[in-house]
CSV table of C-alpha atoms in Angstrom, one decimal:
chain,number,residue,atom,x,y,z
A,849,UNK,CA,-64.0,-13.5,-100.7
A,850,UNK,CA,-62.5,-10.8,-97.9
A,851,UNK,CA,-62.7,-11.1,-94.0
A,852,UNK,CA,-62.8,-7.9,-92.2
A,853,UNK,CA,-61.9,-7.2,-88.6
A,854,UNK,CA,-61.8,-4.0,-86.9
A,855,UNK,CA,-58.5,-2.2,-86.8
A,856,UNK,CA,-58.0,-2.2,-83.0
A,857,UNK,CA,-59.8,-2.5,-79.9
A,858,UNK,CA,-59.1,-1.5,-76.3
A,859,UNK,CA,-60.3,-2.6,-72.8
A,860,UNK,CA,-59.3,-3.0,-69.4
A,861,UNK,CA,-57.8,-5.7,-67.0
A,862,UNK,CA,-60.7,-8.1,-66.2
A,863,UNK,CA,-63.0,-7.3,-69.0
A,864,UNK,CA,-64.0,-8.8,-71.5
A,865,UNK,CA,-63.7,-7.9,-75.0
A,866,UNK,CA,-65.1,-9.2,-78.6
A,867,UNK,CA,-63.4,-9.0,-82.0
A,868,UNK,CA,-65.5,-9.6,-85.0
A,869,UNK,CA,-64.4,-11.3,-88.6
A,870,UNK,CA,-67.3,-10.5,-91.2
A,871,UNK,CA,-66.8,-12.6,-94.4
A,872,UNK,CA,-67.9,-10.5,-97.7
A,873,UNK,CA,-69.5,-13.4,-99.5
A,874,UNK,CA,-70.2,-17.1,-99.1
A,875,UNK,CA,-71.5,-18.4,-95.9
A,876,UNK,CA,-69.6,-17.8,-92.8
A,877,UNK,CA,-70.8,-21.4,-91.7
A,878,UNK,CA,-69.9,-23.2,-95.1
A,879,UNK,CA,-66.0,-23.2,-93.8
A,880,UNK,CA,-64.1,-23.3,-90.3
A,881,UNK,CA,-62.8,-20.1,-89.1
A,882,UNK,CA,-59.7,-20.2,-87.2
A,883,UNK,CA,-58.2,-17.1,-84.9
A,884,UNK,CA,-54.5,-16.9,-84.3
A,885,UNK,CA,-52.8,-14.9,-81.7
A,886,UNK,CA,-49.4,-12.7,-82.5
A,887,UNK,CA,-47.9,-11.3,-79.7
A,888,UNK,CA,-45.1,-8.8,-80.5
A,889,UNK,CA,-42.1,-10.0,-82.0
A,890,UNK,CA,-43.4,-13.8,-82.0
A,891,UNK,CA,-44.7,-16.2,-84.4
A,892,UNK,CA,-48.7,-16.5,-84.6
A,893,UNK,CA,-50.5,-19.2,-82.4
A,894,UNK,CA,-53.7,-20.7,-82.8
A,895,UNK,CA,-56.1,-19.9,-79.9
A,896,UNK,CA,-59.4,-21.1,-81.6
A,897,UNK,CA,-59.9,-23.4,-84.5
A,898,UNK,CA,-62.6,-24.9,-86.3
A,899,UNK,CA,-65.3,-21.9,-84.9
A,900,UNK,CA,-65.2,-22.6,-81.6
A,901,UNK,CA,-62.2,-25.3,-80.4
A,902,UNK,CA,-59.6,-24.3,-78.2
A,903,UNK,CA,-56.3,-26.2,-78.4
A,904,UNK,CA,-54.8,-27.7,-75.3
A,905,UNK,CA,-53.1,-25.1,-73.2
A,906,UNK,CA,-55.4,-22.2,-74.3
A,907,UNK,CA,-57.3,-21.0,-71.4
A,908,UNK,CA,-61.0,-21.2,-71.4
A,909,UNK,CA,-61.1,-17.2,-71.3
A,910,UNK,CA,-60.9,-17.6,-75.1
A,911,UNK,CA,-64.0,-18.5,-77.0
A,912,UNK,CA,-65.0,-18.4,-80.4
A,913,UNK,CA,-68.5,-18.2,-82.3
A,914,UNK,CA,-70.0,-17.8,-85.5
A,915,UNK,CA,-73.4,-16.0,-86.5
A,916,UNK,CA,-75.0,-16.5,-89.7
A,917,UNK,CA,-77.3,-13.4,-89.5
A,918,UNK,CA,-74.3,-11.2,-89.7
A,919,UNK,CA,-71.9,-13.4,-91.7
A,920,UNK,CA,-69.6,-13.2,-88.9
A,921,UNK,CA,-67.4,-15.1,-86.2
A,922,UNK,CA,-66.4,-13.3,-83.1
A,923,UNK,CA,-63.3,-14.2,-80.7
A,924,UNK,CA,-64.5,-13.2,-77.5
A,925,UNK,CA,-61.8,-12.8,-74.5
A,926,UNK,CA,-62.9,-12.6,-70.7
A,927,UNK,CA,-60.8,-11.8,-67.8
A,928,UNK,CA,-58.5,-9.8,-70.0
A,929,UNK,CA,-55.0,-10.1,-68.9
A,930,UNK,CA,-52.2,-8.1,-69.8
A,931,UNK,CA,-50.8,-10.9,-71.7
A,932,UNK,CA,-53.5,-10.8,-73.9
A,933,UNK,CA,-52.2,-7.7,-75.6
A,934,UNK,CA,-51.6,-8.9,-79.3
A,935,UNK,CA,-52.5,-8.9,-83.0
A,936,UNK,CA,-55.7,-11.3,-83.6
A,937,UNK,CA,-56.0,-12.6,-87.1
A,938,UNK,CA,-59.1,-14.5,-88.4
A,939,UNK,CA,-58.7,-17.0,-91.0
A,940,UNK,CA,-60.9,-19.2,-93.2
A,941,UNK,CA,-61.2,-20.7,-96.8
A,942,UNK,CA,-62.8,-22.0,-99.7
A,943,UNK,CA,-62.9,-24.3,-102.7
A,944,UNK,CA,-60.9,-21.6,-104.8
A,945,UNK,CA,-58.8,-19.8,-101.6
A,946,UNK,CA,-57.0,-22.3,-99.3
A,947,UNK,CA,-56.3,-19.6,-96.9
A,948,UNK,CA,-57.9,-15.9,-96.4
A,949,UNK,CA,-56.8,-13.8,-93.5
A,950,UNK,CA,-58.3,-10.9,-92.1
A,951,UNK,CA,-56.6,-7.9,-91.8
A,952,UNK,CA,-55.8,-8.2,-87.9
A,953,UNK,CA,-56.9,-6.6,-84.9
A,954,UNK,CA,-54.6,-4.9,-82.6
A,955,UNK,CA,-56.0,-5.7,-78.8
A,956,UNK,CA,-54.7,-3.1,-76.2
A,957,UNK,CA,-55.0,-4.1,-72.6
A,958,UNK,CA,-54.9,-1.0,-70.6
B,350,UNK,CA,-44.2,-32.2,-78.6
B,351,UNK,CA,-44.2,-30.7,-81.7
B,352,UNK,CA,-41.9,-28.3,-82.9
B,353,UNK,CA,-41.0,-26.6,-86.0
B,354,UNK,CA,-37.6,-24.9,-85.9
B,355,UNK,CA,-36.7,-22.7,-89.2
B,356,UNK,CA,-33.6,-21.9,-90.8
B,357,UNK,CA,-31.9,-18.5,-90.1
B,358,UNK,CA,-32.1,-14.9,-91.5
B,359,UNK,CA,-31.2,-14.4,-95.4
B,360,UNK,CA,-30.4,-11.2,-97.0
B,361,UNK,CA,-30.7,-11.6,-100.8
B,362,UNK,CA,-30.0,-9.3,-104.0
B,363,UNK,CA,-32.7,-8.5,-106.0
B,364,UNK,CA,-33.5,-11.3,-108.8
B,365,UNK,CA,-32.1,-13.7,-106.6
B,366,UNK,CA,-33.8,-16.7,-105.0
B,367,UNK,CA,-34.3,-18.1,-101.2
B,368,UNK,CA,-34.8,-21.6,-99.8
B,369,UNK,CA,-36.2,-21.6,-96.4
B,370,UNK,CA,-36.4,-24.8,-94.2
B,371,UNK,CA,-38.6,-25.9,-91.6
B,372,UNK,CA,-37.5,-29.1,-89.6
B,373,UNK,CA,-40.6,-30.8,-87.9
B,374,UNK,CA,-40.2,-33.0,-84.7
B,375,UNK,CA,-42.7,-34.6,-82.3
B,376,UNK,CA,-45.2,-36.1,-84.8
B,377,UNK,CA,-45.2,-38.3,-87.7
B,378,UNK,CA,-43.7,-36.2,-90.6
B,379,UNK,CA,-45.3,-38.0,-93.3
B,380,UNK,CA,-48.8,-37.7,-91.9
B,381,UNK,CA,-49.1,-33.9,-92.3
B,382,UNK,CA,-48.5,-30.7,-94.5
B,383,UNK,CA,-47.5,-27.4,-94.3
B,384,UNK,CA,-48.5,-24.0,-95.3
B,385,UNK,CA,-46.2,-21.1,-95.9
B,386,UNK,CA,-47.3,-17.9,-94.7
B,387,UNK,CA,-45.4,-14.4,-95.0
B,388,UNK,CA,-45.5,-11.1,-93.2
B,389,UNK,CA,-44.0,-7.7,-94.3
B,390,UNK,CA,-42.8,-5.5,-92.2
B,391,UNK,CA,-45.7,-3.9,-90.0
B,392,UNK,CA,-48.2,-5.8,-92.4
B,393,UNK,CA,-50.6,-8.7,-91.8
B,394,UNK,CA,-50.4,-12.2,-92.9
B,395,UNK,CA,-50.2,-13.7,-96.0
B,396,UNK,CA,-51.2,-17.3,-97.4
B,397,UNK,CA,-48.3,-18.2,-100.1
B,398,UNK,CA,-48.4,-22.0,-100.7
B,399,UNK,CA,-49.0,-25.6,-99.2
B,400,UNK,CA,-47.9,-29.1,-99.5
B,401,UNK,CA,-49.4,-32.4,-98.4
B,402,UNK,CA,-46.2,-34.6,-97.6
B,403,UNK,CA,-48.7,-37.7,-97.3
B,404,UNK,CA,-50.0,-37.2,-100.9
B,405,UNK,CA,-47.1,-34.9,-102.5
B,406,UNK,CA,-49.6,-32.7,-103.8
B,407,UNK,CA,-48.8,-28.6,-103.8
B,408,UNK,CA,-51.2,-25.6,-103.9
B,409,UNK,CA,-50.0,-21.7,-104.4
B,410,UNK,CA,-51.2,-18.5,-104.2
B,411,UNK,CA,-51.9,-17.1,-107.7
B,412,UNK,CA,-49.8,-14.3,-106.9
B,413,UNK,CA,-46.6,-16.3,-106.3
B,414,UNK,CA,-47.3,-18.8,-109.5
B,415,UNK,CA,-44.2,-19.7,-111.2
B,416,UNK,CA,-41.7,-18.3,-108.5
B,417,UNK,CA,-42.5,-20.4,-105.6
B,418,UNK,CA,-41.8,-24.1,-105.0
B,419,UNK,CA,-42.7,-25.8,-102.0
B,420,UNK,CA,-41.1,-29.0,-101.0
B,421,UNK,CA,-40.7,-31.8,-98.2
B,422,UNK,CA,-37.7,-34.1,-97.7
B,423,UNK,CA,-39.3,-37.1,-95.6
B,424,UNK,CA,-35.6,-38.4,-94.8
B,425,UNK,CA,-34.9,-35.4,-92.7
B,426,UNK,CA,-38.5,-34.3,-91.8
B,427,UNK,CA,-37.9,-30.7,-93.4
B,428,UNK,CA,-40.1,-28.9,-95.5
B,429,UNK,CA,-38.6,-26.2,-97.7
B,430,UNK,CA,-39.9,-23.0,-99.3
B,431,UNK,CA,-38.0,-21.6,-102.2
B,432,UNK,CA,-38.9,-18.1,-103.8
B,433,UNK,CA,-37.0,-16.7,-107.0
B,434,UNK,CA,-36.9,-13.6,-108.8
B,435,UNK,CA,-36.8,-11.6,-105.4
B,436,UNK,CA,-37.8,-8.0,-105.0
B,437,UNK,CA,-37.9,-5.6,-102.1
B,438,UNK,CA,-41.3,-6.5,-102.2
B,439,UNK,CA,-40.2,-9.8,-100.6
B,440,UNK,CA,-38.6,-8.7,-97.6
B,441,UNK,CA,-40.7,-10.4,-95.0
B,442,UNK,CA,-40.9,-12.7,-92.0
B,443,UNK,CA,-41.8,-16.1,-93.8
B,444,UNK,CA,-43.5,-18.7,-91.4
B,445,UNK,CA,-44.2,-22.3,-92.0
B,446,UNK,CA,-47.5,-24.0,-90.0
B,447,UNK,CA,-48.4,-27.3,-90.0
B,448,UNK,CA,-51.3,-27.7,-92.3
B,449,UNK,CA,-52.8,-31.3,-92.7
B,450,UNK,CA,-55.3,-30.4,-94.8
B,451,UNK,CA,-54.4,-27.3,-96.7
B,452,UNK,CA,-57.1,-25.1,-94.8
B,453,UNK,CA,-55.5,-24.2,-91.4
B,454,UNK,CA,-52.2,-24.3,-89.5
B,455,UNK,CA,-52.0,-25.7,-86.0
B,456,UNK,CA,-48.2,-25.3,-84.9
B,457,UNK,CA,-46.2,-22.5,-86.4
B,458,UNK,CA,-42.4,-21.9,-86.9
B,459,UNK,CA,-40.7,-19.1,-85.5
B,460,UNK,CA,-40.0,-17.2,-88.5
B,461,UNK,CA,-37.3,-16.7,-90.9
B,462,UNK,CA,-36.6,-12.6,-91.9
B,463,UNK,CA,-35.6,-12.7,-95.8
B,464,UNK,CA,-34.5,-9.2,-96.7
B,465,UNK,CA,-33.8,-8.4,-100.4
B,466,UNK,CA,-31.6,-5.4,-100.7
B,467,UNK,CA,-29.2,-4.3,-103.3
């Protein structure tokens, strides 16, 4: 299966942005979705795991959800800060594909 | 705190092999596993393979079957990724990620740049 993300999104500081991740086949609800943040020149970090769980240390401005009707997952970032500017990748799996990544979304906070 | 520290950058000739290390600390090494993910310049993330340190099982992306080996040394709490028959297309940053179940990463290493050039 393929995970499709928008190539880029932009929003102003203080606003809310949502990044989508649509699964091409199989149910989005069948396997957990993770979201990774990758700032320029840095390694990825986990901001959401198991659809909607936040690791300790990740601000509650970050939230994750899934929508079975659109077969997609979403990452929502509220109260945007310039430090949120990064690439965001969704990731899921199934019995045949241990890790499948979306193509990544470049978030610009301007 | 959990830390994954990877070995330094490598430059290899086409056809050679490279071995990247990922030293873990801050948790019980034998209770987890590791996935290896790479990122070519300007590109997205690509999963390569996984090892379960607790059971010795491995799993490889079909694309890398036959030239990728992932191992773990419990005496030094270090995971390894060895990739052979290198070509210029293998030029990338290689990351290790702690991955207990073979389905997601929680902590990531800092990355190791591997450059393949004649």
